[in-house]
Coordinates of C-alpha atoms and ligand atoms in Angstrom, one line a residue:
M1 CA 106.2 70.0 108.9
S2 CA 107.5 67.6 106.3
T3 CA 111.0 66.2 105.8
F4 CA 110.6 67.3 102.2
W5 CA 110.4 71.0 103.2
S6 CA 113.4 73.2 102.8
P7 CA 114.6 75.0 106.0
I8 CA 113.1 78.3 104.6
V9 CA 109.6 76.7 104.3
S10 CA 109.8 75.3 107.8
R11 CA 110.6 78.8 109.2
L12 CA 107.9 80.7 107.3
E13 CA 105.0 82.3 109.1
P14 CA 102.6 83.1 106.2
Y15 CA 100.4 86.1 106.2
V16 CA 96.8 85.3 107.2
P17 CA 94.3 87.1 105.1
G18 CA 90.9 88.1 106.5
E19 CA 88.1 85.5 106.3
Q20 CA 86.4 85.1 102.9
P21 CA 83.2 83.2 103.8
K22 CA 81.8 80.9 101.1
D23 CA 78.2 81.9 101.8
G24 CA 77.2 85.4 100.9
T25 CA 75.1 86.2 104.0
F26 CA 77.6 88.2 106.0
I27 CA 78.0 91.9 105.8
K28 CA 81.8 91.8 105.0
L29 CA 83.6 94.7 106.7
N30 CA 86.8 92.7 107.4
T31 CA 89.1 92.9 104.3
N32 CA 88.7 96.5 103.1
E33 CA 87.1 95.6 99.9
N34 CA 85.2 98.4 98.1
P35 CA 81.4 98.1 98.7
Y36 CA 80.7 99.6 95.2
G37 CA 81.4 97.5 92.1
P38 CA 84.1 98.1 89.6
S39 CA 83.7 100.7 86.8
P40 CA 81.1 99.4 84.3
I41 CA 83.5 100.5 81.6
A42 CA 86.2 98.2 83.1
L43 CA 83.7 95.3 83.2
G44 CA 82.9 96.0 79.6
A45 CA 86.6 95.9 78.7
I46 CA 87.1 92.6 80.5
R47 CA 84.1 91.1 78.6
A48 CA 85.5 92.4 75.3
A49 CA 88.9 90.8 76.1
T50 CA 87.2 87.5 76.8
Q51 CA 87.6 86.1 73.3
D52 CA 89.8 83.9 71.1
S53 CA 92.9 85.9 71.7
L54 CA 93.1 84.4 75.2
R55 CA 95.0 81.6 73.5
L56 CA 97.9 84.1 73.1
Y57 CA 100.1 85.2 76.0
P58 CA 99.4 88.8 77.2
D59 CA 101.8 91.7 76.6
P60 CA 104.7 91.0 79.0
A61 CA 105.5 94.8 79.2
M62 CA 101.9 95.8 79.9
L63 CA 102.4 98.8 77.8
R64 CA 98.9 100.2 77.4
L65 CA 98.2 100.1 81.2
R66 CA 101.6 101.5 82.1
S67 CA 101.3 104.3 79.6
A68 CA 97.9 105.3 80.9
I69 CA 99.3 105.4 84.5
A70 CA 102.4 107.3 83.4
D71 CA 100.3 109.9 81.5
T72 CA 98.2 110.6 84.6
F73 CA 101.3 111.3 86.7
G74 CA 103.1 113.3 83.9
L75 CA 105.9 110.7 83.8
T76 CA 107.4 108.6 81.1
L77 CA 106.7 104.9 80.8
D78 CA 110.0 103.8 82.3
H79 CA 108.8 105.3 85.6
V80 CA 106.0 102.7 86.0
F81 CA 105.9 99.0 86.9
A82 CA 102.8 96.8 87.0
G83 CA 102.3 93.6 88.9
N84 CA 99.8 91.0 90.1
G85 CA 98.4 93.0 92.9
S86 CA 100.6 95.4 94.9
D87 CA 101.5 92.5 97.2
E88 CA 103.6 91.0 94.4
I89 CA 105.3 94.3 93.8
L90 CA 106.0 94.7 97.5
A91 CA 107.5 91.2 97.5
H92 CA 109.7 92.1 94.5
A93 CA 110.8 95.4 96.2
F94 CA 111.8 93.6 99.4
H95 CA 113.7 91.1 97.4
G96 CA 115.3 93.6 95.1
F97 CA 116.1 96.5 97.4
F98 CA 116.5 95.1 100.9
T99 CA 118.1 91.7 100.9
G100 CA 121.7 91.6 102.0
R101 CA 121.6 95.0 103.7
D102 CA 121.3 96.5 107.1
P103 CA 117.9 96.0 108.7
V104 CA 115.0 97.6 107.0
A105 CA 112.8 99.8 109.2
F106 CA 109.0 100.0 109.5
P107 CA 106.5 100.9 112.2
D108 CA 105.6 98.3 114.8
I109 CA 102.0 98.6 113.8
T110 CA 101.6 98.4 110.1
Y111 CA 100.7 96.0 107.2
S112 CA 101.8 92.6 108.6
F113 CA 102.9 91.4 105.2
Y114 CA 106.1 93.4 105.5
R115 CA 107.4 91.0 108.2
T116 CA 106.3 88.1 106.1
Y117 CA 108.4 89.3 103.1
C118 CA 111.4 89.9 105.3
E119 CA 111.1 86.3 106.5
L120 CA 110.6 84.9 103.0
Y121 CA 113.6 86.7 101.6
G122 CA 115.8 86.7 104.7
V123 CA 115.7 90.5 105.1
A124 CA 116.7 91.8 108.5
Y125 CA 114.2 94.3 110.0
R126 CA 113.7 96.6 112.9
T127 CA 110.4 98.0 114.0
V128 CA 109.9 101.6 115.1
P129 CA 107.2 101.9 117.8
L130 CA 104.4 104.3 117.0
D131 CA 103.5 106.7 119.8
D132 CA 100.4 106.3 122.0
D133 CA 98.3 108.1 119.4
F134 CA 99.6 105.7 116.8
R135 CA 101.7 108.4 115.1
L136 CA 105.2 108.0 113.7
D137 CA 108.1 110.0 115.1
L138 CA 110.3 110.6 112.1
Q139 CA 113.3 110.9 114.3
A140 CA 112.8 107.4 115.5
L141 CA 113.7 106.0 112.0
P142 CA 117.2 104.7 112.5
D143 CA 120.2 106.2 110.7
G144 CA 122.0 103.6 108.7
C145 CA 119.0 101.3 108.2
G146 CA 118.9 99.3 104.9
G147 CA 115.6 100.8 103.8
I148 CA 112.3 102.2 105.1
V149 CA 108.8 101.0 104.4
L150 CA 105.8 103.3 105.2
A151 CA 102.2 102.5 104.4
N152 CA 100.5 105.9 103.8
P153 CA 97.8 106.0 105.0
N154 CA 99.1 103.4 107.5
A155 CA 97.2 100.2 107.9
P156 CA 95.5 99.3 110.1
T157 CA 95.5 102.7 111.8
G158 CA 94.2 104.7 108.8
I159 CA 96.4 107.6 109.9
A160 CA 98.1 109.5 107.0
L161 CA 101.5 111.2 106.9
D162 CA 101.7 114.5 105.0
L163 CA 104.0 114.9 102.1
D164 CA 106.4 117.1 104.0
S165 CA 107.0 114.3 106.4
I166 CA 107.6 111.8 103.5
E167 CA 110.0 114.3 101.9
T168 CA 111.9 114.7 105.2
V169 CA 112.3 110.9 105.4
L170 CA 113.5 110.9 101.8
T171 CA 116.2 113.6 102.3
R172 CA 117.3 112.2 105.7
H173 CA 117.9 108.7 104.3
P174 CA 119.1 109.4 100.7
D175 CA 121.1 106.1 100.4
V176 CA 118.3 103.7 100.9
V177 CA 115.0 103.0 99.2
V178 CA 112.0 104.5 100.9
L179 CA 109.0 102.4 99.9
V180 CA 105.7 104.2 100.3
D181 CA 102.7 101.8 100.1
E182 CA 99.7 103.8 99.1
A183 CA 97.1 101.1 99.0
Y184 CA 94.5 103.5 100.6
V185 CA 95.8 106.9 99.4
D186 CA 92.8 107.7 97.2
F187 CA 90.5 107.8 100.3
G188 CA 92.0 111.0 101.7
A189 CA 95.9 111.3 101.7
D190 CA 98.3 112.9 99.3
S191 CA 100.3 110.7 96.9
A192 CA 104.1 110.9 97.1
A193 CA 104.1 110.2 93.3
R194 CA 104.8 113.9 92.7
L195 CA 108.0 113.6 94.7
V196 CA 109.4 110.8 92.4
A197 CA 111.1 113.2 90.0
D198 CA 113.2 114.8 92.7
H199 CA 114.0 111.7 94.8
P200 CA 115.9 108.8 93.3
N201 CA 115.3 106.7 96.4
L202 CA 111.5 106.8 96.4
L203 CA 109.3 103.9 95.3
V204 CA 105.5 104.5 95.5
V205 CA 103.2 101.5 95.3
Q206 CA 99.5 101.6 94.6
T207 CA 96.8 99.1 94.0
F208 CA 93.5 98.7 92.0
S209 CA 92.1 96.5 94.8
K210 CA 90.7 99.2 97.1
S211 CA 89.8 102.5 95.5
R212 CA 89.1 100.9 92.1
S213 CA 87.1 98.0 93.4
L214 CA 89.1 95.4 91.6
A215 CA 90.5 93.2 94.4
G216 CA 89.5 90.2 92.4
L217 CA 91.4 91.2 89.3
R218 CA 94.9 91.4 91.1
V219 CA 96.5 94.6 89.7
G220 CA 99.0 96.9 91.4
F221 CA 101.6 99.3 90.1
A222 CA 104.7 101.1 91.3
I223 CA 106.1 104.5 90.4
G224 CA 109.8 105.4 90.8
Q225 CA 112.8 106.6 88.8
P226 CA 113.8 104.3 86.0
H227 CA 116.8 102.7 87.9
L228 CA 114.3 101.4 90.5
I229 CA 111.8 100.3 88.0
E230 CA 114.5 98.4 86.1
A231 CA 115.3 96.4 89.2
L232 CA 111.7 95.4 89.6
V233 CA 111.6 94.4 85.9
R234 CA 114.7 92.3 86.3
I235 CA 113.1 90.4 89.1
K236 CA 109.8 90.1 87.3
D237 CA 111.5 88.7 84.2
S238 CA 113.4 86.2 86.4
F239 CA 110.1 85.1 88.1
N240 CA 107.1 85.4 85.9
S241 CA 107.1 87.3 82.6
Y242 CA 103.3 87.6 82.5
P243 CA 102.1 88.7 85.9
L244 CA 99.0 90.4 84.4
D245 CA 96.7 88.4 82.1
R246 CA 94.8 89.8 79.2
L247 CA 91.7 90.4 81.2
A248 CA 93.5 92.2 84.0
Q249 CA 95.4 94.5 81.6
A250 CA 92.3 95.4 79.7
G251 CA 90.2 95.9 82.9
A252 CA 92.8 97.9 84.8
E253 CA 93.4 100.2 81.9
A254 CA 89.7 100.9 81.5
A255 CA 89.3 101.4 85.2
W256 CA 92.2 103.8 85.3
T257 CA 90.6 106.0 82.7
D258 CA 87.1 106.0 84.1
T259 CA 87.9 108.8 86.6
A260 CA 84.2 109.7 87.0
W261 CA 83.3 106.3 88.5
F262 CA 86.5 106.4 90.6
D263 CA 85.7 109.8 92.0
E264 CA 82.1 109.2 92.7
T265 CA 82.6 105.9 94.5
R266 CA 85.6 107.0 96.6
H267 CA 83.7 110.1 97.7
M268 CA 80.8 107.9 98.8
V269 CA 83.1 105.8 100.9
M270 CA 84.6 108.9 102.5
A271 CA 81.1 110.3 103.3
T272 CA 80.1 107.0 104.9
R273 CA 83.4 106.9 106.8
A274 CA 82.5 110.3 108.4
R275 CA 79.1 109.0 109.4
M276 CA 80.6 105.8 110.8
T277 CA 83.2 107.8 112.8
D278 CA 80.5 110.0 114.3
G279 CA 78.1 107.2 115.1
M280 CA 80.8 105.0 116.8
T281 CA 82.2 108.0 118.7
D282 CA 78.6 108.6 120.1
L283 CA 78.6 104.9 121.2
G284 CA 81.7 105.4 123.3
F285 CA 84.4 104.3 120.8
R286 CA 87.7 106.0 120.3
V287 CA 88.0 106.1 116.5
L288 CA 91.3 107.0 115.0
P289 CA 91.2 109.7 112.3
S290 CA 91.2 107.7 109.1
A291 CA 92.3 108.6 105.6
A292 CA 91.5 105.1 104.4
N293 CA 88.4 103.0 103.6
F294 CA 88.4 101.5 107.2
V295 CA 88.5 102.8 110.7
L296 CA 90.4 101.5 113.7
A297 CA 88.3 101.8 116.8
S298 CA 88.4 100.7 120.4
H299 CA 85.5 100.8 123.0
A300 CA 86.0 102.2 126.4
S301 CA 84.4 99.3 128.2
V302 CA 83.6 96.4 125.8
P303 CA 86.6 94.3 124.7
A304 CA 87.4 94.2 121.0
A305 CA 87.6 90.4 120.9
K306 CA 84.1 90.1 122.4
L307 CA 82.7 92.7 120.0
A308 CA 84.2 90.9 117.0
A309 CA 82.7 87.6 118.1
D310 CA 79.3 89.1 118.8
L311 CA 79.2 91.0 115.6
R312 CA 80.0 87.8 113.7
A313 CA 77.2 86.0 115.5
D314 CA 75.0 88.9 114.2
G315 CA 76.3 88.4 110.6
I316 CA 78.8 91.2 110.5
L317 CA 82.5 90.4 109.9
V318 CA 85.2 92.9 111.1
R319 CA 88.9 92.4 111.6
H320 CA 90.4 91.8 115.0
F321 CA 94.2 91.4 115.4
A322 CA 94.7 89.2 118.5
G323 CA 97.7 89.9 120.6
G324 CA 100.0 92.9 120.6
R325 CA 99.3 96.6 121.0
I326 CA 96.0 96.7 119.0
E327 CA 94.5 93.7 120.8
N328 CA 91.7 95.9 122.0
W329 CA 91.0 97.5 118.6
L330 CA 88.8 96.6 115.7
R331 CA 89.5 97.4 112.1
I332 CA 86.2 97.9 110.3
S333 CA 85.9 98.5 106.6
V334 CA 83.7 101.2 105.3
G335 CA 80.7 99.6 103.5
T336 CA 77.6 101.1 101.9
D337 CA 75.4 103.4 104.0
E338 CA 73.1 100.5 104.5
A339 CA 75.9 98.3 105.9
C340 CA 76.9 101.2 108.1
D341 CA 73.4 101.5 109.5
S342 CA 73.3 97.7 110.2
L343 CA 76.7 98.0 111.9
M344 CA 75.5 101.0 114.1
R345 CA 72.3 99.1 115.1
V346 CA 74.2 96.0 116.2
L347 CA 77.0 97.9 117.9
G348 CA 74.4 100.0 119.7
R349 CA 72.7 96.8 121.0
L350 CA 76.0 95.2 122.0
V351 CA 77.3 98.3 123.9
D352 CA 73.9 98.6 125.7
R353 CA 73.9 95.0 126.7
A354 CA 77.5 95.2 128.0
A355 CA 76.5 98.3 130.1
G356 CA 73.7 96.0 131.5
Ligands
PLP401 C1 95.3 95.7 100.5 C2 96.7 96.1 100.7 C3 97.7 95.8 99.9 C4 97.6 94.7 98.8 O1 96.9 95.0 97.8 P1 96.8 94.0 96.5 O2 97.0 95.0 95.4 O3 95.4 93.5 96.6 O4 97.8 93.0 96.6 C5 99.0 96.3 100.0 N1 99.3 97.1 101.1 C6 98.3 97.4 102.0 C7 98.7 98.2 103.2 C8 97.0 96.9 101.9 O5 96.1 97.1 102.8

């Protein structure tokens, strides 16, 4: 604490990202990065953009990238917003749609950044408890809330809602923005993007960080009707006109159009997820049904905190959220098949040892 800080800064509880170790010896299954590299075509586009024109500002409207995305969804350009990672877009959305309203609602177990944005922008919020199977009861979303935020698939449970459920939420709460965060949608859920045309209160947010292996490039986008997109543009242009640099715009556009690479790598992740789920179930874990590139799992007899520490000692990083309802669960990202084999070997040993 410093006397120079504003009251807002003193009150903040910043989001704590997963560990990014400096040495590359760990098997990193803690931050849901894609184990396969970005599209080679995207890397080529980034290299090609690395030239003298970097002295010039990038396109503030990000037209080429937004057009490519709009085309895929059969929408016009004014339905698409792009930002410096989807986290930035989520921040703009909380700022632009939820401040000064009734409390916004989201599940008690979800992406913890939502609470952080609420605190940053002074947005009141109410959490809706998931049931014992970590599922959302749509009836529990309060009438008269100031907005609804749903990660679909949810993080860190991996559980997906079907589009009928999303549509039910949209029609039951027509007066507030329903923000659907689809960071993991490409690993097995249905995108609500196709509902955008019929629902003026829907904003869908996606990212290039997970299914397109570009966490390091920082690109996300949102899809919604033009009145919602315009709000985001107004905030962006009051904050930073150039959220995506030239390399990011070129790389993301190329990655978007390389659908062959995208499909091949996400299907490999999904196949490994199935192997991981079976292997961990055999070892006595309860593994939630995941539509994402991670699983949330809990062992019947070995505490999650101990497993996380012992895995780390064996060179494998996983995510453990201390305190709260998922204290005894581990979120483990889906790596390569080789990483999955190492994980199974070490987990097998740790579980055996605990059984003594
Ligand atoms: C990873 C993640 C994001 C952030 O993605 P970036 O585009 O890298 O900022 C947003 N929401 C959820 C639920 C995530 O897991």
